[in-house]
Amino acid sequence: MSIQTVLPIDSGAVQALSERNREPQWMKELRLKGLELAETLELPFLEKTRLDRWNLGAYGSYQPAAPVQSVSELPEEAKSLFGESFSNSLLIQRNSGVAYCHLSEAASAQGVLFTDLETAVREHGDLVQQYFMKAVAQDEHQLAALHSAIWSGGAFLYVPKNVQVELPVQALFLAEGADAACAPHVLIVAEENSSVTYVENVISAGVTGERVVNGVVEVFAKAGAKVRAASIHNLGHGLTDLSYRRAIVEKDAAVEWVIGELSSGNAVSDTTTLLKGDGSVSDTKVICVGTGEQRLSLTTRAVHFGKMSESDMITRAVMRDGATAIINGITKIEKGATGANGQQTEKVLMLSPNARGDANPILLIDEDDVKAGHAASVGQVNPEQIYYLMSRGIPKEIAQRLIIYGFLAPVVSEIPIAKIEDQLQRLVERKLEQ
């Protein structure tokens, strides 16, 4: 497939973008290679999802962002995330560029680096080059190749050895206006025995027409490191959300993902953890609410290489109207990963006879001395539960709502910031009450 059918960009535009950002030669070459790969690579294969029928060409063009000094300068959709003032460690990207970035004095004194990725490429190029597009391979598929060519803004979070970052680091990626590209790349590196919590919101405001948001998150957890990454997506109608998240986890390290997929357009969400080291651990929790005529493809994946490695994946999806979700949970245990333990659960709750949810648990085991298990269910709200609550004086509508929120609670309650947990609860309520 020719890139011209997917993205209105050529090598001249890519070079101009690289020169505008004053990037080193290695990044310019990487971008051009991504463009070249995109001309020959296929779209990713997704179970029961025809990506070739989606509009994947409306990327827009690079538009720099004006600096933001206060919460009052943000659209209403973003103000509710911060209250009266910004948090201690926060990055804000508006469309193509970063408009605000601040790291707390305490974290800075510990040697933590937190800045937009464009700046990090210039100022910490040797460090960024070691990891950029190493978890999500540039030649993985066409969407990854395109991302490597057009990414802009983004975030770079580096935590030195033995450093414990107490307060969460937050990022806001805001798509707004007309014809502005939004393709953020987040790179997180946690050195040995360090720990950090990262929380991002991906939202839109005032976008008319169709747009593609193509984002990547890469996490590298070195031996003994602990990384918690929460990602909440709330993009509006007409925006196609492509999200690829990857973590590489070394010996005795742990990565925890908490994902909220609450956008209103079509979406592809792929969250994969590679358990490279012995004793490595991953925990992935995903919630999704589908409404209208949305088409959703959600994949969680854990690949075990290390001995005694552990993974747990939980996905909860609520579907209404004519929405469709294909939910894949994949546990892969490689030969030699003795003592590995991989567990997964996918549950779909359907609120409409026209809604569809397919839960596909997959176990791929190449080693004998392991534990692995899966559970999957697809169904409607249990009428006996509704009847029981009504018998206690609770109206039917409220009873159904309570059951839905209880269904999602195992994930919502895991959000690492109380204010973000409340926000996620409000988003679920608003989407279900449309």
GROMACS .gro file of C-alpha atoms in nm:
model
  434
    1MET     CA    1   0.000   0.000   0.000
    2SER     CA    2   0.135   0.342  -0.089
    3ILE     CA    3   0.188   0.591   0.190
    4GLN     CA    4   0.001   0.849  -0.018
    5THR     CA    5  -0.322   0.663   0.058
    6VAL     CA    6  -0.258   0.688   0.431
    7LEU     CA    7  -0.063   1.002   0.511
    8PRO     CA    8  -0.028   1.324   0.309
    9ILE     CA    9   0.343   1.366   0.381
   10ASP     CA   10   0.660   1.320   0.184
   11SER     CA   11   1.033   1.311   0.254
   12GLY     CA   12   1.058   1.687   0.215
   13ALA     CA   13   0.802   1.745   0.489
   14VAL     CA   14   0.976   1.494   0.716
   15GLN     CA   15   1.313   1.662   0.666
   16ALA     CA   16   1.157   2.002   0.730
   17LEU     CA   17   1.010   1.873   1.057
   18SER     CA   18   1.347   1.735   1.167
   19GLU     CA   19   1.526   2.059   1.078
   20ARG     CA   20   1.261   2.268   1.254
   21ASN     CA   21   1.331   2.072   1.573
   22ARG     CA   22   1.710   2.098   1.524
   23GLU     CA   23   1.742   1.720   1.551
   24PRO     CA   24   2.070   1.529   1.526
   25GLN     CA   25   2.144   1.336   1.211
   26TRP     CA   26   2.050   0.999   1.360
   27MET     CA   27   1.692   1.113   1.429
   28LYS     CA   28   1.652   1.263   1.082
   29GLU     CA   29   1.769   0.937   0.929
   30LEU     CA   30   1.536   0.739   1.154
   31ARG     CA   31   1.240   0.949   1.046
   32LEU     CA   32   1.321   0.907   0.677
   33LYS     CA   33   1.366   0.534   0.725
   34GLY     CA   34   1.022   0.519   0.887
   35LEU     CA   35   0.870   0.694   0.588
   36GLU     CA   36   1.041   0.451   0.354
   37LEU     CA   37   0.921   0.151   0.555
   38ALA     CA   38   0.564   0.280   0.558
   39GLU     CA   39   0.553   0.260   0.180
   40THR     CA   40   0.602  -0.118   0.185
   41LEU     CA   41   0.476  -0.243   0.522
   42GLU     CA   42   0.120  -0.366   0.571
   43LEU     CA   43  -0.128  -0.242   0.826
   44PRO     CA   44  -0.127  -0.451   1.145
   45PHE     CA   45  -0.343  -0.760   1.136
   46LEU     CA   46  -0.622  -0.732   1.391
   47GLU     CA   47  -0.862  -1.012   1.472
   48LYS     CA   48  -1.206  -0.950   1.314
   49THR     CA   49  -1.115  -0.586   1.240
   50ARG     CA   50  -1.071  -0.445   0.889
   51LEU     CA   51  -0.836  -0.152   0.940
   52ASP     CA   52  -0.816  -0.100   0.565
   53ARG     CA   53  -1.178   0.018   0.582
   54TRP     CA   54  -1.100   0.288   0.839
   55ASN     CA   55  -1.005   0.641   0.741
   56LEU     CA   56  -0.637   0.642   0.839
   57GLY     CA   57  -0.523   0.931   0.625
   58ALA     CA   58  -0.642   1.233   0.825
   59TYR     CA   59  -0.324   1.302   1.023
   60GLY     CA   60  -0.315   1.676   0.967
   61SER     CA   61   0.005   1.881   0.959
   62TYR     CA   62   0.261   1.990   1.217
   63GLN     CA   63   0.152   2.303   1.405
   64PRO     CA   64   0.360   2.440   1.694
   65ALA     CA   65   0.183   2.512   2.021
   66ALA     CA   66   0.167   2.848   2.197
   67PRO     CA   67   0.301   2.834   2.556
   68VAL     CA   68   0.051   2.784   2.839
   69GLN     CA   69   0.103   2.971   3.165
   70SER     CA   70  -0.215   2.897   3.360
   71VAL     CA   71  -0.511   2.660   3.375
   72SER     CA   72  -0.741   2.939   3.255
   73GLU     CA   73  -0.579   2.922   2.908
   74LEU     CA   74  -0.692   2.563   2.855
   75PRO     CA   75  -1.030   2.452   2.714
   76GLU     CA   76  -1.300   2.344   2.957
   77GLU     CA   77  -1.234   1.975   2.882
   78ALA     CA   78  -0.884   2.014   3.028
   79LYS     CA   79  -0.946   2.254   3.317
   80SER     CA   80  -1.129   1.994   3.524
   81LEU     CA   81  -0.811   1.784   3.538
   82PHE     CA   82  -0.614   2.042   3.737
   83GLY     CA   83  -0.845   2.257   3.945
   84GLU     CA   84  -0.700   2.604   4.006
   85SER     CA   85  -0.335   2.529   3.929
   86PHE     CA   86  -0.102   2.282   3.763
   87SER     CA   87   0.051   1.988   3.949
   88ASN     CA   88   0.415   1.976   4.054
   89SER     CA   89   0.539   1.762   3.764
   90LEU     CA   90   0.336   1.816   3.450
   91LEU     CA   91   0.374   1.829   3.072
   92ILE     CA   92   0.105   1.964   2.838
   93GLN     CA   93   0.106   1.903   2.465
   94ARG     CA   94  -0.142   2.089   2.245
   95ASN     CA   95  -0.173   1.932   1.901
   96SER     CA   96   0.181   1.900   1.761
   97GLY     CA   97   0.394   2.068   2.027
   98VAL     CA   98   0.450   2.092   2.400
   99ALA     CA   99   0.309   2.409   2.555
  100TYR     CA  100   0.408   2.358   2.919
  101CYS     CA  101   0.654   2.141   3.111
  102HIS     CA  102   0.757   2.155   3.473
  103LEU     CA  103   0.936   1.910   3.702
  104SER     CA  104   0.911   1.939   4.079
  105GLU     CA  105   1.219   2.068   4.261
  106ALA     CA  106   1.237   1.750   4.470
  107ALA     CA  107   1.249   1.524   4.165
  108SER     CA  108   1.493   1.751   3.983
  109ALA     CA  109   1.727   1.743   4.283
  110GLN     CA  110   1.726   1.362   4.259
  111GLY     CA  111   1.853   1.376   3.902
  112VAL     CA  112   1.518   1.293   3.740
  113LEU     CA  113   1.473   1.415   3.384
  114PHE     CA  114   1.127   1.510   3.258
  115THR     CA  115   1.088   1.711   2.942
  116ASP     CA  116   0.933   1.700   2.599
  117LEU     CA  117   1.093   1.442   2.374
  118GLU     CA  118   1.189   1.699   2.112
  119THR     CA  119   1.408   1.876   2.369
  120ALA     CA  120   1.542   1.546   2.503
  121VAL     CA  121   1.658   1.444   2.153
  122ARG     CA  122   1.868   1.761   2.137
  123GLU     CA  123   1.996   1.773   2.494
  124HIS     CA  124   2.014   1.403   2.587
  125GLY     CA  125   2.049   1.250   2.242
  126ASP     CA  126   2.286   0.966   2.338
  127LEU     CA  127   2.046   0.852   2.608
  128VAL     CA  128   1.732   0.880   2.395
  129GLN     CA  129   1.894   0.698   2.104
  130GLN     CA  130   1.950   0.388   2.320
  131TYR     CA  131   1.576   0.342   2.369
  132PHE     CA  132   1.372   0.526   2.106
  133MET     CA  133   1.164   0.280   1.897
  134LYS     CA  134   1.339  -0.013   2.064
  135ALA     CA  135   1.031  -0.151   2.241
  136VAL     CA  136   0.790  -0.071   1.958
  137ALA     CA  137   0.989  -0.176   1.652
  138GLN     CA  138   0.996   0.072   1.367
  139ASP     CA  139   0.935  -0.207   1.116
  140GLU     CA  140   0.660  -0.374   1.319
  141HIS     CA  141   0.387  -0.256   1.083
  142GLN     CA  142   0.284   0.045   0.878
  143LEU     CA  143   0.136   0.242   1.168
  144ALA     CA  144   0.456   0.208   1.373
  145ALA     CA  145   0.667   0.316   1.076
  146LEU     CA  146   0.445   0.619   1.016
  147HIS     CA  147   0.465   0.714   1.381
  148SER     CA  148   0.844   0.703   1.376
  149ALA     CA  149   0.840   0.942   1.080
  150ILE     CA  150   0.588   1.201   1.205
  151TRP     CA  151   0.599   1.194   1.588
  152SER     CA  152   0.612   1.532   1.758
  153GLY     CA  153   0.611   1.674   2.110
  154GLY     CA  154   0.594   1.371   2.338
  155ALA     CA  155   0.755   1.320   2.676
  156PHE     CA  156   1.083   1.185   2.810
  157LEU     CA  157   1.097   1.061   3.169
  158TYR     CA  158   1.427   0.930   3.308
  159VAL     CA  159   1.468   0.808   3.667
  160PRO     CA  160   1.826   0.744   3.788
  161LYS     CA  161   1.939   0.436   3.979
  162ASN     CA  162   1.797   0.395   4.333
  163VAL     CA  163   1.573   0.704   4.303
  164GLN     CA  164   1.218   0.684   4.434
  165VAL     CA  165   0.990   0.950   4.283
  166GLU     CA  166   0.721   1.001   4.544
  167LEU     CA  167   0.468   1.220   4.358
  168PRO     CA  168   0.316   1.111   4.026
  169VAL     CA  169   0.444   1.264   3.703
  170GLN     CA  170   0.158   1.373   3.476
  171ALA     CA  171   0.112   1.452   3.107
  172LEU     CA  172  -0.178   1.592   2.908
  173PHE     CA  173  -0.201   1.539   2.532
  174LEU     CA  174  -0.468   1.765   2.385
  175ALA     CA  175  -0.596   1.746   2.028
  176GLU     CA  176  -0.785   2.061   1.930
  177GLY     CA  177  -0.843   2.297   1.643
  178ALA     CA  178  -0.842   2.207   1.276
  179ASP     CA  179  -0.589   2.011   1.074
  180ALA     CA  180  -0.318   1.988   1.340
  181ALA     CA  181  -0.122   1.665   1.374
  182CYS     CA  182  -0.112   1.487   1.710
  183ALA     CA  183   0.134   1.197   1.733
  184PRO     CA  184   0.301   1.202   2.076
  185HIS     CA  185   0.577   0.960   2.174
  186VAL     CA  186   0.636   0.887   2.542
  187LEU     CA  187   0.966   0.732   2.652
  188ILE     CA  188   1.011   0.621   3.014
  189VAL     CA  189   1.340   0.480   3.145
  190ALA     CA  190   1.362   0.363   3.506
  191GLU     CA  191   1.711   0.261   3.610
  192GLU     CA  192   1.794  -0.013   3.864
  193ASN     CA  193   1.591  -0.014   4.187
  194SER     CA  194   1.410   0.308   4.102
  195SER     CA  195   1.036   0.373   4.111
  196VAL     CA  196   0.796   0.617   3.947
  197THR     CA  197   0.428   0.668   3.869
  198TYR     CA  198   0.331   0.824   3.536
  199VAL     CA  199  -0.024   0.935   3.453
  200GLU     CA  200  -0.138   1.066   3.115
  201ASN     CA  201  -0.463   1.199   2.976
  202VAL     CA  202  -0.529   1.203   2.601
  203ILE     CA  203  -0.827   1.426   2.523
  204SER     CA  204  -0.975   1.643   2.248
  205ALA     CA  205  -1.157   1.974   2.238
  206GLY     CA  206  -1.331   2.148   1.951
  207VAL     CA  207  -1.212   1.911   1.679
  208THR     CA  208  -1.442   1.898   1.379
  209GLY     CA  209  -1.414   1.644   1.100
  210GLU     CA  210  -1.193   1.337   1.112
  211ARG     CA  211  -0.847   1.308   1.259
  212VAL     CA  212  -0.603   1.028   1.343
  213VAL     CA  213  -0.410   1.034   1.670
  214ASN     CA  214  -0.115   0.794   1.649
  215GLY     CA  215   0.062   0.762   1.985
  216VAL     CA  216   0.329   0.535   2.129
  217VAL     CA  217   0.442   0.472   2.488
  218GLU     CA  218   0.768   0.285   2.556
  219VAL     CA  219   0.870   0.180   2.908
  220PHE     CA  220   1.206   0.032   3.011
  221ALA     CA  221   1.221  -0.100   3.366
  222LYS     CA  222   1.572  -0.202   3.465
  223ALA     CA  223   1.653  -0.460   3.736
  224GLY     CA  224   1.449  -0.403   4.050
  225ALA     CA  225   1.267  -0.098   3.911
  226LYS     CA  226   0.895  -0.033   3.966
  227VAL     CA  227   0.694   0.161   3.709
  228ARG     CA  228   0.326   0.238   3.728
  229ALA     CA  229   0.175   0.389   3.413
  230ALA     CA  230  -0.185   0.505   3.390
  231SER     CA  231  -0.333   0.619   3.057
  232ILE     CA  232  -0.684   0.761   3.012
  233HIS     CA  233  -0.808   0.830   2.659
  234ASN     CA  234  -1.112   1.051   2.604
  235LEU     CA  235  -1.106   1.161   2.240
  236GLY     CA  236  -1.423   1.285   2.072
  237HIS     CA  237  -1.627   1.169   1.775
  238GLY     CA  238  -1.442   1.161   1.446
  239LEU     CA  239  -1.102   1.098   1.602
  240THR     CA  240  -0.943   0.760   1.539
  241ASP     CA  241  -0.720   0.663   1.831
  242LEU     CA  242  -0.418   0.440   1.760
  243SER     CA  243  -0.228   0.356   2.080
  244TYR     CA  244   0.068   0.121   2.107
  245ARG     CA  245   0.222   0.067   2.450
  246ARG     CA  246   0.522  -0.153   2.520
  247ALA     CA  247   0.724  -0.231   2.831
  248ILE     CA  248   1.051  -0.423   2.860
  249VAL     CA  249   1.093  -0.553   3.214
  250GLU     CA  250   1.424  -0.682   3.347
  251LYS     CA  251   1.519  -0.897   3.649
  252ASP     CA  252   1.294  -0.848   3.954
  253ALA     CA  253   1.141  -0.536   3.798
  254ALA     CA  254   0.768  -0.464   3.776
  255VAL     CA  255   0.545  -0.266   3.543
  256GLU     CA  256   0.180  -0.192   3.613
  257TRP     CA  257  -0.052  -0.059   3.345
  258VAL     CA  258  -0.390   0.102   3.419
  259ILE     CA  259  -0.573   0.186   3.096
  260GLY     CA  260  -0.902   0.369   3.047
  261GLU     CA  261  -1.035   0.357   2.689
  262LEU     CA  262  -1.322   0.606   2.689
  263SER     CA  263  -1.291   0.774   2.350
  264SER     CA  264  -1.594   0.816   2.126
  265GLY     CA  265  -1.437   0.726   1.791
  266ASN     CA  266  -1.284   0.410   1.655
  267ALA     CA  267  -0.981   0.292   1.848
  268VAL     CA  268  -0.694   0.043   1.844
  269SER     CA  269  -0.529  -0.018   2.179
  270ASP     CA  270  -0.234  -0.257   2.210
  271THR     CA  271  -0.059  -0.291   2.548
  272THR     CA  272   0.228  -0.542   2.556
  273THR     CA  273   0.475  -0.629   2.831
  274LEU     CA  274   0.792  -0.826   2.761
  275LEU     CA  275   0.906  -1.001   3.079
  276LYS     CA  276   1.273  -1.037   2.995
  277GLY     CA  277   1.424  -1.088   3.339
  278ASP     CA  278   1.392  -1.361   3.599
  279GLY     CA  279   1.137  -1.264   3.862
  280SER     CA  280   0.991  -0.986   3.648
  281VAL     CA  281   0.627  -0.890   3.702
  282SER     CA  282   0.355  -0.721   3.499
  283ASP     CA  283   0.000  -0.623   3.594
  284THR     CA  284  -0.238  -0.480   3.332
  285LYS     CA  285  -0.588  -0.350   3.402
  286VAL     CA  286  -0.806  -0.211   3.123
  287ILE     CA  287  -1.157  -0.066   3.115
  288CYS     CA  288  -1.345   0.028   2.802
  289VAL     CA  289  -1.686   0.182   2.738
  290GLY     CA  290  -1.817   0.161   2.382
  291THR     CA  291  -2.117   0.359   2.257
  292GLY     CA  292  -2.278   0.459   1.930
  293GLU     CA  293  -2.128   0.281   1.631
  294GLN     CA  294  -1.773   0.261   1.765
  295ARG     CA  295  -1.535  -0.007   1.643
  296LEU     CA  296  -1.279  -0.103   1.906
  297SER     CA  297  -0.985  -0.342   1.905
  298LEU     CA  298  -0.824  -0.395   2.246
  299THR     CA  299  -0.524  -0.622   2.295
  300THR     CA  300  -0.332  -0.693   2.614
  301ARG     CA  301  -0.029  -0.915   2.588
  302ALA     CA  302   0.235  -1.055   2.822
  303VAL     CA  303   0.536  -1.242   2.683
  304HIS     CA  304   0.738  -1.439   2.938
  305PHE     CA  305   1.110  -1.493   2.882
  306GLY     CA  306   1.236  -1.483   3.242
  307LYS     CA  307   1.216  -1.763   3.494
  308MET     CA  308   0.960  -1.719   3.773
  309SER     CA  309   0.809  -1.423   3.587
  310GLU     CA  310   0.447  -1.331   3.660
  311SER     CA  311   0.175  -1.155   3.464
  312ASP     CA  312  -0.186  -1.070   3.535
  313MET     CA  313  -0.425  -0.906   3.287
  314ILE     CA  314  -0.780  -0.789   3.359
  315THR     CA  315  -1.007  -0.626   3.101
  316ARG     CA  316  -1.359  -0.499   3.166
  317ALA     CA  317  -1.567  -0.363   2.876
  318VAL     CA  318  -1.919  -0.219   2.873
  319MET     CA  319  -2.086  -0.195   2.532
  320ARG     CA  320  -2.410  -0.020   2.438
  321ASP     CA  321  -2.599   0.096   2.127
  322GLY     CA  322  -2.433  -0.058   1.818
  323ALA     CA  323  -2.074  -0.054   1.943
  324THR     CA  324  -1.840  -0.344   1.871
  325ALA     CA  325  -1.531  -0.448   2.066
  326ILE     CA  326  -1.281  -0.722   1.988
  327ILE     CA  327  -1.089  -0.796   2.308
  328ASN     CA  328  -0.779  -1.013   2.291
  329GLY     CA  329  -0.581  -1.130   2.591
  330ILE     CA  330  -0.258  -1.306   2.493
  331THR     CA  331  -0.024  -1.482   2.735
  332LYS     CA  332   0.291  -1.621   2.571
  333ILE     CA  333   0.537  -1.828   2.774
  334GLU     CA  334   0.860  -1.890   2.587
  335LYS     CA  335   1.077  -2.199   2.612
  336GLY     CA  336   1.303  -2.170   2.915
  337ALA     CA  337   1.069  -1.949   3.122
  338THR     CA  338   1.034  -2.213   3.391
  339GLY     CA  339   0.816  -2.128   3.688
  340ALA     CA  340   0.634  -1.855   3.495
  341ASN     CA  341   0.277  -1.772   3.595
  342GLY     CA  342   0.043  -1.598   3.351
  343GLN     CA  343  -0.320  -1.521   3.429
  344GLN     CA  344  -0.581  -1.325   3.236
  345THR     CA  345  -0.950  -1.233   3.256
  346GLU     CA  346  -1.168  -1.062   2.996
  347LYS     CA  347  -1.529  -0.971   3.073
  348VAL     CA  348  -1.777  -0.787   2.851
  349LEU     CA  349  -2.110  -0.645   2.969
  350MET     CA  350  -2.357  -0.564   2.691
  351LEU     CA  351  -2.635  -0.312   2.751
  352SER     CA  352  -2.800  -0.334   2.409
  353PRO     CA  353  -2.909  -0.620   2.181
  354ASN     CA  354  -2.721  -0.450   1.896
  355ALA     CA  355  -2.393  -0.420   2.086
  356ARG     CA  356  -2.124  -0.680   2.033
  357GLY     CA  357  -1.829  -0.785   2.241
  358ASP     CA  358  -1.591  -1.070   2.158
  359ALA     CA  359  -1.356  -1.182   2.434
  360ASN     CA  360  -1.067  -1.394   2.307
  361PRO     CA  361  -0.833  -1.537   2.572
  362ILE     CA  362  -0.523  -1.691   2.416
  363LEU     CA  363  -0.253  -1.900   2.586
  364LEU     CA  364   0.065  -1.986   2.394
  365ILE     CA  365   0.283  -2.212   2.606
  366ASP     CA  366   0.625  -2.344   2.500
  367GLU     CA  367   0.742  -2.456   2.846
  368ASP     CA  368   0.618  -2.737   3.071
  369ASP     CA  369   0.693  -2.615   3.425
  370VAL     CA  370   0.457  -2.316   3.430
  371LYS     CA  371   0.118  -2.196   3.550
  372ALA     CA  372  -0.128  -2.030   3.315
  373GLY     CA  373  -0.498  -1.962   3.325
  374HIS     CA  374  -0.770  -1.757   3.164
  375ALA     CA  375  -1.133  -1.663   3.209
  376ALA     CA  376  -1.370  -1.489   2.971
  377SER     CA  377  -1.736  -1.396   2.977
  378VAL     CA  378  -1.977  -1.200   2.759
  379GLY     CA  379  -2.329  -1.127   2.875
  380GLN     CA  380  -2.596  -0.883   2.979
  381VAL     CA  381  -2.679  -0.739   3.319
  382ASN     CA  382  -2.806  -1.017   3.543
  383PRO     CA  383  -3.182  -0.962   3.594
  384GLU     CA  384  -3.165  -1.138   3.931
  385GLN     CA  385  -2.921  -0.876   4.056
  386ILE     CA  386  -3.153  -0.600   3.931
  387TYR     CA  387  -3.448  -0.765   4.104
  388TYR     CA  388  -3.258  -0.800   4.431
  389LEU     CA  389  -3.161  -0.431   4.439
  390MET     CA  390  -3.514  -0.325   4.345
  391SER     CA  391  -3.649  -0.537   4.628
  392ARG     CA  392  -3.441  -0.317   4.860
  393GLY     CA  393  -3.614  -0.004   4.731
  394ILE     CA  394  -3.361   0.097   4.465
  395PRO     CA  395  -3.513   0.215   4.133
  396LYS     CA  396  -3.433  -0.002   3.832
  397GLU     CA  397  -3.223   0.259   3.651
  398ILE     CA  398  -3.006   0.324   3.956
  399ALA     CA  399  -2.977  -0.050   4.024
  400GLN     CA  400  -2.846  -0.111   3.673
  401ARG     CA  401  -2.600   0.176   3.712
  402LEU     CA  402  -2.469   0.037   4.040
  403ILE     CA  403  -2.410  -0.303   3.882
  404ILE     CA  404  -2.220  -0.146   3.592
  405TYR     CA  405  -1.999   0.058   3.823
  406GLY     CA  406  -1.934  -0.249   4.035
  407PHE     CA  407  -1.837  -0.436   3.719
  408LEU     CA  408  -1.576  -0.169   3.635
  409ALA     CA  409  -1.459  -0.109   3.993
  410PRO     CA  410  -1.160  -0.353   3.989
  411VAL     CA  411  -0.988  -0.125   3.738
  412VAL     CA  412  -1.120   0.219   3.833
  413SER     CA  413  -1.008   0.172   4.193
  414GLU     CA  414  -0.650   0.109   4.078
  415ILE     CA  415  -0.596   0.462   3.941
  416PRO     CA  416  -0.295   0.596   4.138
  417ILE     CA  417  -0.429   0.950   4.194
  418ALA     CA  418  -0.761   1.007   4.369
  419LYS     CA  419  -0.848   1.304   4.149
  420ILE     CA  420  -0.782   1.103   3.833
  421GLU     CA  421  -0.988   0.817   3.972
  422ASP     CA  422  -1.277   1.059   4.023
  423GLN     CA  423  -1.228   1.192   3.671
  424LEU     CA  424  -1.241   0.842   3.526
  425GLN     CA  425  -1.560   0.772   3.719
  426ARG     CA  426  -1.718   1.090   3.576
  427LEU     CA  427  -1.614   0.998   3.224
  428VAL     CA  428  -1.772   0.655   3.258
  429GLU     CA  429  -2.093   0.808   3.391
  430ARG     CA  430  -2.108   1.067   3.115
  431LYS     CA  431  -2.050   0.816   2.839
  432LEU     CA  432  -2.301   0.564   2.969
  433GLU     CA  433  -2.569   0.831   3.009
  434GLN     CA  434  -2.542   0.963   2.652
   0.00000   0.00000   0.00000
